[in-house]
PDB file of N, CA, C and O in Angstrom:
ATOM      1  N   MET N   1     -78.299 217.789 -62.578  1.00  0.00           N
ATOM      2  CA  MET N   1     -78.703 216.409 -62.642  1.00  0.00           C
ATOM      3  C   MET N   1     -80.063 216.211 -61.988  1.00  0.00           C
ATOM      4  O   MET N   1     -80.863 215.442 -62.482  1.00  0.00           O
ATOM      5  N   ASP N   2     -80.348 216.929 -60.979  1.00  0.00           N
ATOM      6  CA  ASP N   2     -81.618 216.859 -60.203  1.00  0.00           C
ATOM      7  C   ASP N   2     -82.781 217.161 -61.162  1.00  0.00           C
ATOM      8  O   ASP N   2     -83.752 216.427 -61.189  1.00  0.00           O
ATOM      9  N   LYS N   3     -82.681 218.132 -62.031  1.00  0.00           N
ATOM     10  CA  LYS N   3     -83.741 218.542 -62.962  1.00  0.00           C
ATOM     11  C   LYS N   3     -83.932 217.379 -63.963  1.00  0.00           C
ATOM     12  O   LYS N   3     -85.069 217.085 -64.285  1.00  0.00           O
ATOM     13  N   LYS N   4     -82.875 216.763 -64.458  1.00  0.00           N
ATOM     14  CA  LYS N   4     -82.994 215.707 -65.404  1.00  0.00           C
ATOM     15  C   LYS N   4     -83.691 214.482 -64.838  1.00  0.00           C
ATOM     16  O   LYS N   4     -84.510 213.816 -65.467  1.00  0.00           O
ATOM     17  N   ILE N   5     -83.396 214.207 -63.566  1.00  0.00           N
ATOM     18  CA  ILE N   5     -84.084 213.124 -62.809  1.00  0.00           C
ATOM     19  C   ILE N   5     -85.539 213.428 -62.757  1.00  0.00           C
ATOM     20  O   ILE N   5     -86.426 212.549 -63.012  1.00  0.00           O
ATOM     21  N   HIS N   6     -85.883 214.637 -62.351  1.00  0.00           N
ATOM     22  CA  HIS N   6     -87.295 215.031 -62.191  1.00  0.00           C
ATOM     23  C   HIS N   6     -88.035 214.985 -63.526  1.00  0.00           C
ATOM     24  O   HIS N   6     -89.190 214.495 -63.590  1.00  0.00           O
ATOM     25  N   ASP N   7     -87.335 215.382 -64.623  1.00  0.00           N
ATOM     26  CA  ASP N   7     -87.930 215.323 -65.885  1.00  0.00           C
ATOM     27  C   ASP N   7     -88.165 213.904 -66.367  1.00  0.00           C
ATOM     28  O   ASP N   7     -89.164 213.584 -67.004  1.00  0.00           O
ATOM     29  N   ALA N   8     -87.229 212.995 -66.003  1.00  0.00           N
ATOM     30  CA  ALA N   8     -87.380 211.593 -66.443  1.00  0.00           C
ATOM     31  C   ALA N   8     -88.394 210.833 -65.617  1.00  0.00           C
ATOM     32  O   ALA N   8     -89.038 209.942 -66.082  1.00  0.00           O
ATOM     33  N   LEU N   9     -88.550 211.217 -64.332  1.00  0.00           N
ATOM     34  CA  LEU N   9     -89.399 210.509 -63.415  1.00  0.00           C
ATOM     35  C   LEU N   9     -90.379 211.500 -62.674  1.00  0.00           C
ATOM     36  O   LEU N   9     -90.255 211.577 -61.456  1.00  0.00           O
ATOM     37  N   PRO N  10     -91.192 212.181 -63.379  1.00  0.00           N
ATOM     38  CA  PRO N  10     -91.978 213.234 -62.718  1.00  0.00           C
ATOM     39  C   PRO N  10     -92.945 212.762 -61.669  1.00  0.00           C
ATOM     40  O   PRO N  10     -93.225 213.416 -60.668  1.00  0.00           O
ATOM     41  N   ASP N  11     -93.428 211.529 -61.773  1.00  0.00           N
ATOM     42  CA  ASP N  11     -94.430 210.971 -60.827  1.00  0.00           C
ATOM     43  C   ASP N  11     -93.815 209.766 -60.147  1.00  0.00           C
ATOM     44  O   ASP N  11     -94.510 208.733 -59.991  1.00  0.00           O
ATOM     45  N   PHE N  12     -92.626 209.861 -59.683  1.00  0.00           N
ATOM     46  CA  PHE N  12     -91.943 208.731 -59.047  1.00  0.00           C
ATOM     47  C   PHE N  12     -92.725 208.245 -57.858  1.00  0.00           C
ATOM     48  O   PHE N  12     -92.923 208.983 -56.911  1.00  0.00           O
ATOM     49  N   PRO N  13     -93.229 207.017 -57.862  1.00  0.00           N
ATOM     50  CA  PRO N  13     -94.057 206.496 -56.803  1.00  0.00           C
ATOM     51  C   PRO N  13     -93.156 206.091 -55.625  1.00  0.00           C
ATOM     52  O   PRO N  13     -92.040 205.871 -55.721  1.00  0.00           O
ATOM     53  N   LYS N  14     -93.809 206.001 -54.442  1.00  0.00           N
ATOM     54  CA  LYS N  14     -93.160 205.482 -53.250  1.00  0.00           C
ATOM     55  C   LYS N  14     -92.905 204.005 -53.447  1.00  0.00           C
ATOM     56  O   LYS N  14     -93.737 203.277 -53.890  1.00  0.00           O
ATOM     57  N   VAL N  15     -91.725 203.554 -53.036  1.00  0.00           N
ATOM     58  CA  VAL N  15     -91.363 202.135 -53.087  1.00  0.00           C
ATOM     59  C   VAL N  15     -90.967 201.808 -51.626  1.00  0.00           C
ATOM     60  O   VAL N  15     -90.021 202.359 -51.082  1.00  0.00           O
ATOM     61  N   LYS N  16     -91.692 200.891 -51.071  1.00  0.00           N
ATOM     62  CA  LYS N  16     -91.449 200.510 -49.678  1.00  0.00           C
ATOM     63  C   LYS N  16     -90.413 199.386 -49.666  1.00  0.00           C
ATOM     64  O   LYS N  16     -90.144 198.723 -50.602  1.00  0.00           O
ATOM     65  N   GLU N  17     -89.812 199.204 -48.466  1.00  0.00           N
ATOM     66  CA  GLU N  17     -88.786 198.180 -48.289  1.00  0.00           C
ATOM     67  C   GLU N  17     -89.373 196.838 -48.676  1.00  0.00           C
ATOM     68  O   GLU N  17     -90.431 196.485 -48.305  1.00  0.00           O
ATOM     69  N   GLY N  18     -88.619 196.101 -49.429  1.00  0.00           N
ATOM     70  CA  GLY N  18     -89.081 194.768 -49.861  1.00  0.00           C
ATOM     71  C   GLY N  18     -89.775 194.792 -51.251  1.00  0.00           C
ATOM     72  O   GLY N  18     -89.981 193.714 -51.848  1.00  0.00           O
ATOM     73  N   GLU N  19     -90.166 196.016 -51.695  1.00  0.00           N
ATOM     74  CA  GLU N  19     -90.875 196.069 -52.979  1.00  0.00           C
ATOM     75  C   GLU N  19     -89.797 196.293 -54.084  1.00  0.00           C
ATOM     76  O   GLU N  19     -88.724 196.785 -53.809  1.00  0.00           O
ATOM     77  N   SER N  20     -90.174 195.936 -55.265  1.00  0.00           N
ATOM     78  CA  SER N  20     -89.314 196.146 -56.443  1.00  0.00           C
ATOM     79  C   SER N  20     -90.105 196.784 -57.572  1.00  0.00           C
ATOM     80  O   SER N  20     -91.192 196.384 -57.808  1.00  0.00           O
ATOM     81  N   LYS N  21     -89.490 197.776 -58.185  1.00  0.00           N
ATOM     82  CA  LYS N  21     -90.109 198.451 -59.384  1.00  0.00           C
ATOM     83  C   LYS N  21     -89.063 198.604 -60.453  1.00  0.00           C
ATOM     84  O   LYS N  21     -87.875 198.571 -60.186  1.00  0.00           O
ATOM     85  N   SER N  22     -89.510 198.795 -61.699  1.00  0.00           N
ATOM     86  CA  SER N  22     -88.596 199.031 -62.807  1.00  0.00           C
ATOM     87  C   SER N  22     -88.811 200.431 -63.401  1.00  0.00           C
ATOM     88  O   SER N  22     -89.992 200.806 -63.561  1.00  0.00           O
ATOM     89  N   TYR N  23     -87.760 201.082 -63.697  1.00  0.00           N
ATOM     90  CA  TYR N  23     -87.861 202.402 -64.323  1.00  0.00           C
ATOM     91  C   TYR N  23     -86.790 202.515 -65.396  1.00  0.00           C
ATOM     92  O   TYR N  23     -85.828 201.803 -65.374  1.00  0.00           O
ATOM     93  N   SER N  24     -87.010 203.390 -66.322  1.00  0.00           N
ATOM     94  CA  SER N  24     -85.924 203.629 -67.317  1.00  0.00           C
ATOM     95  C   SER N  24     -85.768 205.084 -67.524  1.00  0.00           C
ATOM     96  O   SER N  24     -86.679 205.963 -67.321  1.00  0.00           O
ATOM     97  N   ALA N  25     -84.535 205.487 -67.813  1.00  0.00           N
ATOM     98  CA  ALA N  25     -84.192 206.863 -68.141  1.00  0.00           C
ATOM     99  C   ALA N  25     -83.007 206.794 -69.084  1.00  0.00           C
ATOM    100  O   ALA N  25     -82.270 205.804 -69.158  1.00  0.00           O
ATOM    101  N   SER N  26     -82.806 207.834 -69.861  1.00  0.00           N
ATOM    102  CA  SER N  26     -81.659 207.814 -70.772  1.00  0.00           C
ATOM    103  C   SER N  26     -80.815 209.084 -70.575  1.00  0.00           C
ATOM    104  O   SER N  26     -81.354 210.057 -70.116  1.00  0.00           O
ATOM    105  N   GLY N  27     -79.595 209.002 -70.937  1.00  0.00           N
ATOM    106  CA  GLY N  27     -78.694 210.138 -70.815  1.00  0.00           C
ATOM    107  C   GLY N  27     -77.272 209.648 -70.589  1.00  0.00           C
ATOM    108  O   GLY N  27     -77.073 208.412 -70.489  1.00  0.00           O
ATOM    109  N   LYS N  28     -76.409 210.539 -70.370  1.00  0.00           N
ATOM    110  CA  LYS N  28     -74.984 210.119 -70.085  1.00  0.00           C
ATOM    111  C   LYS N  28     -74.563 210.772 -68.773  1.00  0.00           C
ATOM    112  O   LYS N  28     -74.883 211.887 -68.447  1.00  0.00           O
ATOM    113  N   ILE N  29     -73.789 209.964 -68.035  1.00  0.00           N
ATOM    114  CA  ILE N  29     -73.176 210.418 -66.755  1.00  0.00           C
ATOM    115  C   ILE N  29     -71.939 209.546 -66.537  1.00  0.00           C
ATOM    116  O   ILE N  29     -71.949 208.397 -66.909  1.00  0.00           O
ATOM    117  N   ILE N  30     -70.961 210.156 -65.976  1.00  0.00           N
ATOM    118  CA  ILE N  30     -69.768 209.398 -65.605  1.00  0.00           C
ATOM    119  C   ILE N  30     -69.791 209.211 -64.045  1.00  0.00           C
ATOM    120  O   ILE N  30     -69.852 210.164 -63.318  1.00  0.00           O
ATOM    121  N   LEU N  31     -69.668 207.891 -63.703  1.00  0.00           N
ATOM    122  CA  LEU N  31     -69.689 207.562 -62.252  1.00  0.00           C
ATOM    123  C   LEU N  31     -68.467 206.728 -61.952  1.00  0.00           C
ATOM    124  O   LEU N  31     -68.143 205.796 -62.665  1.00  0.00           O
ATOM    125  N   PRO N  32     -67.787 207.074 -60.886  1.00  0.00           N
ATOM    126  CA  PRO N  32     -66.662 206.214 -60.475  1.00  0.00           C
ATOM    127  C   PRO N  32     -67.187 204.973 -59.752  1.00  0.00           C
ATOM    128  O   PRO N  32     -68.034 205.067 -58.876  1.00  0.00           O
ATOM    129  N   VAL N  33     -66.785 203.760 -60.262  1.00  0.00           N
ATOM    130  CA  VAL N  33     -67.148 202.524 -59.706  1.00  0.00           C
ATOM    131  C   VAL N  33     -65.930 201.723 -59.361  1.00  0.00           C
ATOM    132  O   VAL N  33     -65.071 201.536 -60.225  1.00  0.00           O
ATOM    133  N   ILE N  34     -65.799 201.233 -58.179  1.00  0.00           N
ATOM    134  CA  ILE N  34     -64.628 200.547 -57.692  1.00  0.00           C
ATOM    135  C   ILE N  34     -64.946 199.034 -57.846  1.00  0.00           C
ATOM    136  O   ILE N  34     -65.859 198.562 -57.224  1.00  0.00           O
ATOM    137  N   LYS N  35     -64.101 198.329 -58.640  1.00  0.00           N
ATOM    138  CA  LYS N  35     -64.359 196.897 -58.824  1.00  0.00           C
ATOM    139  C   LYS N  35     -64.153 196.160 -57.545  1.00  0.00           C
ATOM    140  O   LYS N  35     -63.265 196.491 -56.754  1.00  0.00           O
ATOM    141  N   GLY N  36     -65.021 195.161 -57.361  1.00  0.00           N
ATOM    142  CA  GLY N  36     -64.860 194.246 -56.203  1.00  0.00           C
ATOM    143  C   GLY N  36     -65.473 194.886 -54.927  1.00  0.00           C
ATOM    144  O   GLY N  36     -65.378 194.267 -53.822  1.00  0.00           O
ATOM    145  N   GLN N  37     -66.111 196.024 -54.994  1.00  0.00           N
ATOM    146  CA  GLN N  37     -66.701 196.682 -53.832  1.00  0.00           C
ATOM    147  C   GLN N  37     -68.176 197.034 -54.162  1.00  0.00           C
ATOM    148  O   GLN N  37     -68.539 197.175 -55.307  1.00  0.00           O
ATOM    149  N   GLU N  38     -68.963 197.199 -53.122  1.00  0.00           N
ATOM    150  CA  GLU N  38     -70.379 197.627 -53.311  1.00  0.00           C
ATOM    151  C   GLU N  38     -70.287 199.101 -53.535  1.00  0.00           C
ATOM    152  O   GLU N  38     -69.713 199.869 -52.817  1.00  0.00           O
ATOM    153  N   ASN N  39     -70.981 199.560 -54.653  1.00  0.00           N
ATOM    154  CA  ASN N  39     -71.047 201.000 -55.007  1.00  0.00           C
ATOM    155  C   ASN N  39     -72.500 201.393 -55.072  1.00  0.00           C
ATOM    156  O   ASN N  39     -73.363 200.585 -55.574  1.00  0.00           O
ATOM    157  N   TYR N  40     -72.822 202.508 -54.565  1.00  0.00           N
ATOM    158  CA  TYR N  40     -74.236 203.007 -54.603  1.00  0.00           C
ATOM    159  C   TYR N  40     -74.327 204.357 -55.241  1.00  0.00           C
ATOM    160  O   TYR N  40     -73.457 205.233 -55.077  1.00  0.00           O
ATOM    161  N   LEU N  41     -75.383 204.548 -56.006  1.00  0.00           N
ATOM    162  CA  LEU N  41     -75.775 205.805 -56.598  1.00  0.00           C
ATOM    163  C   LEU N  41     -77.033 206.209 -55.849  1.00  0.00           C
ATOM    164  O   LEU N  41     -78.022 205.492 -55.855  1.00  0.00           O
ATOM    165  N   ILE N  42     -77.027 207.359 -55.219  1.00  0.00           N
ATOM    166  CA  ILE N  42     -78.152 207.823 -54.423  1.00  0.00           C
ATOM    167  C   ILE N  42     -78.690 209.122 -54.966  1.00  0.00           C
ATOM    168  O   ILE N  42     -77.887 210.113 -55.110  1.00  0.00           O
ATOM    169  N   PHE N  43     -79.937 209.210 -55.293  1.00  0.00           N
ATOM    170  CA  PHE N  43     -80.665 210.420 -55.661  1.00  0.00           C
ATOM    171  C   PHE N  43     -81.544 210.859 -54.546  1.00  0.00           C
ATOM    172  O   PHE N  43     -82.112 210.030 -53.839  1.00  0.00           O
ATOM    173  N   THR N  44     -81.697 212.128 -54.390  1.00  0.00           N
ATOM    174  CA  THR N  44     -82.594 212.728 -53.459  1.00  0.00           C
ATOM    175  C   THR N  44     -83.703 213.493 -54.216  1.00  0.00           C
ATOM    176  O   THR N  44     -83.396 214.346 -55.074  1.00  0.00           O
ATOM    177  N   ARG N  45     -84.937 213.158 -53.934  1.00  0.00           N
ATOM    178  CA  ARG N  45     -86.084 213.772 -54.559  1.00  0.00           C
ATOM    179  C   ARG N  45     -86.484 215.000 -53.784  1.00  0.00           C
ATOM    180  O   ARG N  45     -86.653 214.933 -52.595  1.00  0.00           O
ATOM    181  N   SER N  46     -86.621 216.137 -54.458  1.00  0.00           N
ATOM    182  CA  SER N  46     -87.127 217.335 -53.816  1.00  0.00           C
ATOM    183  C   SER N  46     -88.671 217.386 -53.873  1.00  0.00           C
ATOM    184  O   SER N  46     -89.239 217.888 -54.853  1.00  0.00           O
ATOM    185  N   ASP N  47     -89.298 216.701 -52.950  1.00  0.00           N
ATOM    186  CA  ASP N  47     -90.753 216.609 -52.927  1.00  0.00           C
ATOM    187  C   ASP N  47     -91.293 216.765 -51.528  1.00  0.00           C
ATOM    188  O   ASP N  47     -91.114 215.931 -50.678  1.00  0.00           O
ATOM    189  N   SER N  48     -91.930 217.897 -51.289  1.00  0.00           N
ATOM    190  CA  SER N  48     -92.401 218.186 -49.901  1.00  0.00           C
ATOM    191  C   SER N  48     -93.554 217.295 -49.425  1.00  0.00           C
ATOM    192  O   SER N  48     -93.866 217.290 -48.256  1.00  0.00           O
ATOM    193  N   THR N  49     -94.123 216.565 -50.362  1.00  0.00           N
ATOM    194  CA  THR N  49     -95.246 215.646 -49.977  1.00  0.00           C
ATOM    195  C   THR N  49     -94.726 214.289 -49.450  1.00  0.00           C
ATOM    196  O   THR N  49     -95.531 213.556 -48.915  1.00  0.00           O
ATOM    197  N   LEU N  50     -93.429 214.045 -49.568  1.00  0.00           N
ATOM    198  CA  LEU N  50     -92.804 212.786 -49.074  1.00  0.00           C
ATOM    199  C   LEU N  50     -92.178 212.985 -47.730  1.00  0.00           C
ATOM    200  O   LEU N  50     -91.758 214.057 -47.393  1.00  0.00           O
ATOM    201  N   GLU N  51     -92.187 211.954 -46.995  1.00  0.00           N
ATOM    202  CA  GLU N  51     -91.367 211.901 -45.682  1.00  0.00           C
ATOM    203  C   GLU N  51     -89.911 211.975 -46.054  1.00  0.00           C
ATOM    204  O   GLU N  51     -89.507 211.547 -47.130  1.00  0.00           O
ATOM    205  N   TYR N  52     -89.114 212.506 -45.221  1.00  0.00           N
ATOM    206  CA  TYR N  52     -87.645 212.681 -45.467  1.00  0.00           C
ATOM    207  C   TYR N  52     -87.006 211.429 -45.973  1.00  0.00           C
ATOM    208  O   TYR N  52     -86.313 211.407 -46.995  1.00  0.00           O
ATOM    209  N   GLU N  53     -87.224 210.320 -45.215  1.00  0.00           N
ATOM    210  CA  GLU N  53     -86.551 209.034 -45.622  1.00  0.00           C
ATOM    211  C   GLU N  53     -87.076 208.454 -46.945  1.00  0.00           C
ATOM    212  O   GLU N  53     -86.409 207.648 -47.576  1.00  0.00           O
ATOM    213  N   ASP N  54     -88.237 208.929 -47.395  1.00  0.00           N
ATOM    214  CA  ASP N  54     -88.781 208.442 -48.658  1.00  0.00           C
ATOM    215  C   ASP N  54     -88.248 209.281 -49.876  1.00  0.00           C
ATOM    216  O   ASP N  54     -88.645 208.939 -50.956  1.00  0.00           O
ATOM    217  N   THR N  55     -87.504 210.318 -49.620  1.00  0.00           N
ATOM    218  CA  THR N  55     -86.990 211.140 -50.744  1.00  0.00           C
ATOM    219  C   THR N  55     -85.735 210.505 -51.384  1.00  0.00           C
ATOM    220  O   THR N  55     -85.328 211.021 -52.392  1.00  0.00           O
ATOM    221  N   PHE N  56     -85.178 209.482 -50.749  1.00  0.00           N
ATOM    222  CA  PHE N  56     -83.919 208.884 -51.289  1.00  0.00           C
ATOM    223  C   PHE N  56     -84.271 207.699 -52.191  1.00  0.00           C
ATOM    224  O   PHE N  56     -85.106 206.895 -51.930  1.00  0.00           O
ATOM    225  N   ILE N  57     -83.524 207.667 -53.368  1.00  0.00           N
ATOM    226  CA  ILE N  57     -83.605 206.586 -54.309  1.00  0.00           C
ATOM    227  C   ILE N  57     -82.228 206.002 -54.416  1.00  0.00           C
ATOM    228  O   ILE N  57     -81.273 206.647 -54.736  1.00  0.00           O
ATOM    229  N   TYR N  58     -82.130 204.722 -54.099  1.00  0.00           N
ATOM    230  CA  TYR N  58     -80.826 204.025 -54.064  1.00  0.00           C
ATOM    231  C   TYR N  58     -80.702 203.096 -55.237  1.00  0.00           C
ATOM    232  O   TYR N  58     -81.620 202.296 -55.551  1.00  0.00           O
ATOM    233  N   PHE N  59     -79.540 203.057 -55.849  1.00  0.00           N
ATOM    234  CA  PHE N  59     -79.178 202.121 -56.926  1.00  0.00           C
ATOM    235  C   PHE N  59     -77.854 201.487 -56.503  1.00  0.00           C
ATOM    236  O   PHE N  59     -76.857 202.152 -56.259  1.00  0.00           O
ATOM    237  N   LYS N  60     -77.851 200.139 -56.423  1.00  0.00           N
ATOM    238  CA  LYS N  60     -76.606 199.402 -56.176  1.00  0.00           C
ATOM    239  C   LYS N  60     -75.914 199.134 -57.501  1.00  0.00           C
ATOM    240  O   LYS N  60     -76.570 198.579 -58.432  1.00  0.00           O
ATOM    241  N   LEU N  61     -74.698 199.519 -57.645  1.00  0.00           N
ATOM    242  CA  LEU N  61     -73.964 199.365 -58.883  1.00  0.00           C
ATOM    243  C   LEU N  61     -72.944 198.272 -58.733  1.00  0.00           C
ATOM    244  O   LEU N  61     -72.288 198.167 -57.699  1.00  0.00           O
ATOM    245  N   GLN N  62     -72.826 197.439 -59.784  1.00  0.00           N
ATOM    246  CA  GLN N  62     -71.818 196.355 -59.743  1.00  0.00           C
ATOM    247  C   GLN N  62     -71.042 196.391 -60.989  1.00  0.00           C
ATOM    248  O   GLN N  62     -71.430 196.827 -62.057  1.00  0.00           O
TER     249      GLN N  62
END
C-alpha cells in the first residue's frame, strides 16, 4: 500500500496544522469502520527530507 500512496502522491506537500488541502487517489481498499465512533486512517510517508512528525497523513473517517 505504501508504494501505491507514493505513486498517487509523489510530491505530497507539507500541510501545517490549521491548513486544508484536497487530494485525490483511486483504488480499492477494505477498511474496518465502527459506526458512531471516530475512525482514523493514518499513512506514513517514507521521506528523509521531512521531520518525523511531518511524515504522518491523517484522514478522519465517518
